Amino acid sequence: SAVISQKPSRDICQRGTSLTIQCQVDSQVTMMFWYRQQPGQSLTLIATANQGSEATYESGFVIDKFPISRPNLTFSTLTVSNMSPEDSSIYLCSVVPGLGSDTQYFGPGTRLTVL
Amino acid sequence: AQSVAQPEDQVNVAEGNPLTVKCTYSVSGNPYLFWYVQYPNRGLQFLLKYITGDNLVKGSYGFEAEFNKSQTSFHLKKPSALVSDSALYFCAVKGGFQKLVFGTGTRLLVSP
């Protein structure tokens, strides 16, 4: 497995502002993902963070709203832009450690509240 | 498209009794199935997975899951529940490019 940390762990933000969430892994990993978990809901994949290139977004998610960076094999950021109360969720990053691994491991999550 | 269903929003069980959390799947091809647990204010923790091999898979914290191809099920089980097992449990199936598709989750409440 891998040790994954996220910053911040939680935040309360005003409508119209942006927040950048960081995901750091203690070892190089092949794949990184970002998920959203709305209150009382399951997890929905936002995008696959690709190292050195643009992220691959799922249907319903766009780069202007959720820009993602992945400058290397251990770090990624997700920005939630122009926030509204509907963006209040837990945001989780996950990783697949290596080419031979089938298992995703998740970070502790960032709990975002938008007022 | 790959999907999983968790038919129960909540499962209640007394401490010491066996527990089962249900999951059924729909996939094209061979299923790669997973169980995760989410404790309050924490991320998801991996419990176990089925890729191939024995239909009974053993995982963390004494949990196991039984893969049943004919019933397209992957139920999570534990012989003796603990109060500390109370949490939210998610079944998931691997889709294309390592993506996970999650079920809606089942809240497990274990009473003393």
Coordinates of C-alpha atoms in Angstrom, one line a residue, chain B:
Chain B
A1 CA -21.1 -0.7 -18.1
Q2 CA -19.9 -2.1 -14.8
S3 CA -22.1 -1.5 -11.8
V4 CA -22.7 -2.8 -8.3
A5 CA -25.8 -2.6 -6.1
Q6 CA -26.1 -2.6 -2.3
P7 CA -29.8 -3.2 -1.6
E8 CA -29.7 -2.3 2.1
D9 CA -29.2 1.2 3.3
Q10 CA -28.6 0.0 6.8
V11 CA -27.9 -3.3 8.6
N12 CA -28.4 -3.7 12.3
V13 CA -26.8 -6.5 14.2
A14 CA -26.0 -7.3 17.8
E15 CA -22.5 -7.6 19.0
G16 CA -21.3 -11.2 18.8
N17 CA -23.7 -12.1 16.1
P18 CA -22.7 -12.8 12.5
L19 CA -23.1 -10.0 10.0
T20 CA -23.7 -9.9 6.2
V21 CA -23.6 -6.8 4.0
K22 CA -25.0 -7.6 0.6
C23 CA -23.6 -6.6 -2.8
T24 CA -24.6 -7.7 -6.3
Y25 CA -22.7 -6.8 -9.5
S26 CA -23.2 -6.4 -13.2
V27 CA -20.1 -6.6 -15.4
S28 CA -19.0 -7.6 -18.9
G29 CA -16.2 -10.0 -18.5
N30 CA -14.5 -11.1 -15.3
P31 CA -15.3 -9.0 -12.3
Y32 CA -12.7 -7.3 -10.1
L33 CA -14.6 -6.7 -6.9
F34 CA -13.7 -4.7 -3.8
W35 CA -15.0 -3.8 -0.3
Y36 CA -14.1 -0.6 1.5
V37 CA -15.0 0.7 4.9
Q38 CA -15.4 4.4 5.9
Y39 CA -15.3 5.4 9.5
P40 CA -16.7 8.8 10.6
N41 CA -14.6 11.7 9.4
R42 CA -12.1 9.4 7.8
G43 CA -11.2 8.3 4.2
L44 CA -11.9 4.9 2.8
Q45 CA -10.0 1.9 4.0
F46 CA -9.5 -1.2 1.8
L47 CA -10.9 -4.4 3.3
L48 CA -10.5 -7.1 0.6
K49 CA -10.8 -7.9 -3.0
Y50 CA -11.7 -10.7 -5.4
I51 CA -9.8 -11.0 -8.6
T52 CA -9.7 -14.7 -9.3
G53 CA -9.2 -17.9 -7.4
D54 CA -11.0 -19.1 -4.2
N55 CA -14.6 -17.8 -3.9
L56 CA -14.1 -17.1 -0.2
V57 CA -11.8 -14.1 0.2
K58 CA -10.3 -13.1 3.6
G59 CA -9.5 -9.5 4.4
S60 CA -8.7 -7.1 7.2
Y61 CA -10.2 -7.0 10.7
G62 CA -11.7 -10.5 10.4
F63 CA -13.9 -9.7 7.4
E64 CA -14.4 -12.1 4.5
A65 CA -16.5 -12.0 1.3
E66 CA -18.0 -14.8 -0.7
F67 CA -18.0 -14.5 -4.5
N68 CA -20.9 -16.2 -6.2
K69 CA -20.8 -16.2 -9.9
S70 CA -24.2 -17.7 -10.5
Q71 CA -25.9 -15.2 -8.2
T72 CA -23.6 -12.3 -9.3
S73 CA -23.0 -11.5 -5.6
F74 CA -20.1 -10.5 -3.5
H75 CA -21.5 -10.4 0.1
L76 CA -19.3 -9.2 3.0
K77 CA -19.4 -11.3 6.1
K78 CA -18.0 -11.5 9.6
P79 CA -18.6 -14.4 12.0
S80 CA -18.8 -12.2 15.1
A81 CA -19.6 -8.5 14.9
L82 CA -17.9 -5.9 17.1
V83 CA -19.3 -2.5 18.1
S84 CA -16.2 -1.0 16.5
D85 CA -17.3 -2.5 13.2
S86 CA -20.0 0.2 13.0
A87 CA -19.2 2.2 9.9
L88 CA -20.2 2.8 6.2
Y89 CA -19.4 -0.1 3.9
F90 CA -18.9 0.3 0.1
C91 CA -18.8 -2.4 -2.5
A92 CA -17.0 -1.4 -5.8
V93 CA -16.1 -2.9 -9.1
K94 CA -13.2 -2.1 -11.3
G95 CA -14.1 -0.5 -14.6
G96 CA -11.8 0.6 -17.5
F97 CA -8.4 2.2 -16.8
Q98 CA -8.4 1.1 -13.1
K99 CA -11.5 3.3 -12.4
L100 CA -13.7 2.1 -9.5
V101 CA -17.5 2.2 -9.6
F102 CA -19.0 2.3 -6.1
G103 CA -22.3 1.1 -4.7
T104 CA -24.5 3.4 -2.7
G105 CA -23.1 2.2 0.6
T106 CA -24.5 0.3 3.5
R107 CA -24.4 1.7 7.1
L108 CA -23.7 -1.1 9.6
L109 CA -24.8 -0.5 13.2
V110 CA -23.6 -3.0 15.8
S111 CA -25.4 -2.7 19.1
P112 CA -23.8 -3.7 22.4

